[in-house]
Short mmCIF file of C-alpha atoms in Angstrom, two decimals:
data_model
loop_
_atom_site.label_atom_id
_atom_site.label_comp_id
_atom_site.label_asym_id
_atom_site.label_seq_id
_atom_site.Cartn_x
_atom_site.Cartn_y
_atom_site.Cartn_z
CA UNK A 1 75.54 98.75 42.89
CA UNK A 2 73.25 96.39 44.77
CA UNK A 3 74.96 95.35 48.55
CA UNK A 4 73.36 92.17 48.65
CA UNK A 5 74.78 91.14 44.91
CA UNK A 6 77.96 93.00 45.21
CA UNK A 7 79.98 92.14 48.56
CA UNK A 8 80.66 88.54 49.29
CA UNK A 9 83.47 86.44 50.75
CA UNK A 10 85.92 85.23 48.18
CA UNK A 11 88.63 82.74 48.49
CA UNK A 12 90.58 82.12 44.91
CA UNK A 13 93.72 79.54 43.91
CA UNK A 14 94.91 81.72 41.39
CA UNK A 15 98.32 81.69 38.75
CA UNK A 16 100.33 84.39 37.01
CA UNK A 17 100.28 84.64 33.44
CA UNK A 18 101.55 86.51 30.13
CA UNK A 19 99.05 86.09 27.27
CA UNK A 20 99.71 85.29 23.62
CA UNK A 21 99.49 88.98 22.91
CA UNK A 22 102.26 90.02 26.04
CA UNK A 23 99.40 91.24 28.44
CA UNK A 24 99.79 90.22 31.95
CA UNK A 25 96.74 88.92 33.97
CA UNK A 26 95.42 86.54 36.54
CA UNK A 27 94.21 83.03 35.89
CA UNK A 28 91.55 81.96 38.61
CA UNK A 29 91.98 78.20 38.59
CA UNK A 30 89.11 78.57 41.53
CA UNK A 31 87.11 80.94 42.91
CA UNK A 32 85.24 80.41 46.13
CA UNK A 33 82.33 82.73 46.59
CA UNK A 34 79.28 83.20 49.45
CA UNK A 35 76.81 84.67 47.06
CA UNK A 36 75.38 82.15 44.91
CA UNK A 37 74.18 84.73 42.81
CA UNK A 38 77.32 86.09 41.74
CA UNK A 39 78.81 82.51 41.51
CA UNK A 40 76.24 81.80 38.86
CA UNK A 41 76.88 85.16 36.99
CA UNK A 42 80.29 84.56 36.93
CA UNK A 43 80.27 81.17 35.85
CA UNK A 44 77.72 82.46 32.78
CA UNK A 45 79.18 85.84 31.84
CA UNK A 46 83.03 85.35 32.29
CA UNK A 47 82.69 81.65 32.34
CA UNK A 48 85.21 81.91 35.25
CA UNK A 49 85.65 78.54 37.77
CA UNK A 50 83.26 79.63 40.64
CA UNK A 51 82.19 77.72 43.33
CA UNK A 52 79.44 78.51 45.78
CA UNK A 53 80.90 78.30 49.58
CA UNK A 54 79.92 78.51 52.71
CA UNK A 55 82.26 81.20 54.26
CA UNK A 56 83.04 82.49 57.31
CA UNK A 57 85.27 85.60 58.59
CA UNK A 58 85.82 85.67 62.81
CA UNK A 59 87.90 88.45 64.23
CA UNK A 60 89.23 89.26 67.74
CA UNK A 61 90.58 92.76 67.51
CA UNK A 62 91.88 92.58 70.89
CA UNK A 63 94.89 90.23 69.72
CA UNK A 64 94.61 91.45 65.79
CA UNK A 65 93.62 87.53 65.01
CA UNK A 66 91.24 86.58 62.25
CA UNK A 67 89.78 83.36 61.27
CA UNK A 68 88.60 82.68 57.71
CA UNK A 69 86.92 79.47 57.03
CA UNK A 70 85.84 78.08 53.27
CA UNK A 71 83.53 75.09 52.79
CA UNK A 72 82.57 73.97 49.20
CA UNK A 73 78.89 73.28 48.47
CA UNK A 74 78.21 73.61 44.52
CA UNK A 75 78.46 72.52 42.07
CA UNK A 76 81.06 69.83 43.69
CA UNK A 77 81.74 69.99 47.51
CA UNK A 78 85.66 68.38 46.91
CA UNK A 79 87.35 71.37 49.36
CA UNK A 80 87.77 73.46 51.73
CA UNK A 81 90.27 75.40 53.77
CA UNK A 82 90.87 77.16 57.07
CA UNK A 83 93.67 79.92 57.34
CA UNK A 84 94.46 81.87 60.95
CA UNK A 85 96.51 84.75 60.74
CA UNK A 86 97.58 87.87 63.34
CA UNK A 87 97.83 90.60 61.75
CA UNK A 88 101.03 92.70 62.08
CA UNK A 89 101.43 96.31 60.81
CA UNK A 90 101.20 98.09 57.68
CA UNK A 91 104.10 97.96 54.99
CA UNK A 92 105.08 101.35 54.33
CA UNK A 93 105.01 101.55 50.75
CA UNK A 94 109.12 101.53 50.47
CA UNK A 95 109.09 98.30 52.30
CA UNK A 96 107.20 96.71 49.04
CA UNK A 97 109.26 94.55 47.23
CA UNK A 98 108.81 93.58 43.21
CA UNK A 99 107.70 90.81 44.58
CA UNK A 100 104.97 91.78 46.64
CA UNK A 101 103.82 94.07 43.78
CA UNK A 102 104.18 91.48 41.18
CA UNK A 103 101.89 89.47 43.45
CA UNK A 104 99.19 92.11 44.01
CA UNK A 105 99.41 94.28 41.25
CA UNK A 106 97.68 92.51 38.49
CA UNK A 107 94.89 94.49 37.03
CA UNK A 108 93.65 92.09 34.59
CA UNK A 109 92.19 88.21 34.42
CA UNK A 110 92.27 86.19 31.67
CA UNK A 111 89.72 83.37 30.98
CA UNK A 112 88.93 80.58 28.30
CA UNK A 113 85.17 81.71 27.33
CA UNK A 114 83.34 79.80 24.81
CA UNK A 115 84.09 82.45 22.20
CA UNK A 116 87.74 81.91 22.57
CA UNK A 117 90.59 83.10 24.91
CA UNK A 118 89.92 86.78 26.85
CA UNK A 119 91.46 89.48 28.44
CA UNK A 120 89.39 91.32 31.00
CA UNK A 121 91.07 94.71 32.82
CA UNK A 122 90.06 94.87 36.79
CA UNK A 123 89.86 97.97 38.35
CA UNK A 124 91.42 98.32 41.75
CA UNK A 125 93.48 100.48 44.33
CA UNK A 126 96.65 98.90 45.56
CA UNK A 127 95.97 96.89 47.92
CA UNK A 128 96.71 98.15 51.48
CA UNK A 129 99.14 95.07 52.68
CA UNK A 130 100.16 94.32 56.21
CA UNK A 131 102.51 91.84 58.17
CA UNK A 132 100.91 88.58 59.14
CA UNK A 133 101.69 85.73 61.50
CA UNK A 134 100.07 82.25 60.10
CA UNK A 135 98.83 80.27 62.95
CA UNK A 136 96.68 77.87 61.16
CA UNK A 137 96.32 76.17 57.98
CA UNK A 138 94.32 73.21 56.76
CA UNK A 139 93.72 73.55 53.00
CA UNK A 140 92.85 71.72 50.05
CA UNK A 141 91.50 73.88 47.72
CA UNK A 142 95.40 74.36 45.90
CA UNK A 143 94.68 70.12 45.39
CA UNK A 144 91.23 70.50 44.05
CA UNK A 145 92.26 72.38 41.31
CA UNK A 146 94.68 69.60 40.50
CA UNK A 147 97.60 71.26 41.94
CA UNK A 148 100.11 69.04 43.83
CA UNK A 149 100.01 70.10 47.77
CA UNK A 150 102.29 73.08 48.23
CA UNK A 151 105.70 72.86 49.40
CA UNK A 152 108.00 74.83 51.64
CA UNK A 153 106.67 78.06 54.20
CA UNK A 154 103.94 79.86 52.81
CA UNK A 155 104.12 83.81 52.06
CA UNK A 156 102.09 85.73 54.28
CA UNK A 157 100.66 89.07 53.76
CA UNK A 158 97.05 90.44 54.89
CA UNK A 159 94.65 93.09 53.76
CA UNK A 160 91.40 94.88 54.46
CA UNK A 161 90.73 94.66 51.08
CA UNK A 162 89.72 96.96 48.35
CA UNK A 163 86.77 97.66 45.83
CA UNK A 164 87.03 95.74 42.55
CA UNK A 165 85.51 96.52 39.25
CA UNK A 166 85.60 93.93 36.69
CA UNK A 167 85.44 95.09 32.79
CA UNK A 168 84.00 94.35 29.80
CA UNK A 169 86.19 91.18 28.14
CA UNK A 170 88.34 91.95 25.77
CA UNK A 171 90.30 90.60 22.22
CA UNK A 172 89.42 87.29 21.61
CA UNK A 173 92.07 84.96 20.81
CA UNK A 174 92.09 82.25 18.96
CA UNK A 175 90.77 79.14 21.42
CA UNK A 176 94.07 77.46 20.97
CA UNK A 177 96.28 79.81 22.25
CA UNK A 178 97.04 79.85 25.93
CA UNK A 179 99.10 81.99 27.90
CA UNK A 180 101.97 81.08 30.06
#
């Protein structure tokens, strides 16, 4: 593992699916990225919609507040977004909801490669979730990806974070099959 290839800021607008096959995954409709290394690997190898950002994380542990900023530069700066949260405490695990786990427990992304429709496993802990306050929001990375703007009070949840590995792709489909 290389540090300066391996950790990066990532910001992603992201769906739930079921493939063809019944396998549940991920589909990354963007990914937002610091390193413009891994941008272009994952752009080539899982031919995955990355975008190279400038990023930036600001934290003031003395009122649990952090700021994380996304700017688009490449291959199309079209968005950005700005999210302020206070963090709250942990969720003890009982507290979880399906829900919460349907939103976080995905261990899989699928992709449209040029060899056809794949299935890729992801190898993570649960993520550690805690309670969060939103105090700011100015996004349009959910309309860049030709989403209408989002509706309603968003769900809030924060975490430190976890390690991800990302496997080998798996079962190609046939290209017209998408999943749900």
């Amino acid at each position: 593992e290389l540090p300066w290839a391996s950790h990066f800021w990532e910001t992603n607008v992201r769906t739930y699916v079921t493939g063809p096959d019944g396998r549940t995954g991920v589909w990354f409709l963007s990914l937002d990225a610091s390193r413009f290394a891994a941008v272009a690997a994952a752009r080539v190898a899982y031919s995955l919609p990355y975008f190279w950002s400038r990023m930036r994380l600001v934290e003031r542990p003395s009122d649990r507040v952090i700021l994380y900023a996304t700017e688009r530069r490449w291959p199309k700066p079209d968005g950005h977004s700005l999210v302020q949260v206070r963090v709250g405490e942990a969720f003890e695990a009982d507290e979880l909801t399906e829900r919460d786990h349907y939103f976080t427990a995905r261990f899989a992304l699928w992709a449209r490669t040029r060899r056809g429709l794949r299935w890729t496993p992801a190898d993570h802990a649960p993520w550690p979730l805690h309670r969060a306050e939103l105090l700011r929001l100015d996004d349009s990375l959910v309309t860049a990806a030709g989403l209408p703007a989002p509706e309603g009070d968003p769900v809030i949840h924060h975490s430190p974070g976890v390690a991800v590995r990302i496997g080998r792709d798996r079962f190609p489909l046939h290209a017209g099959k998408t999943p749900d």
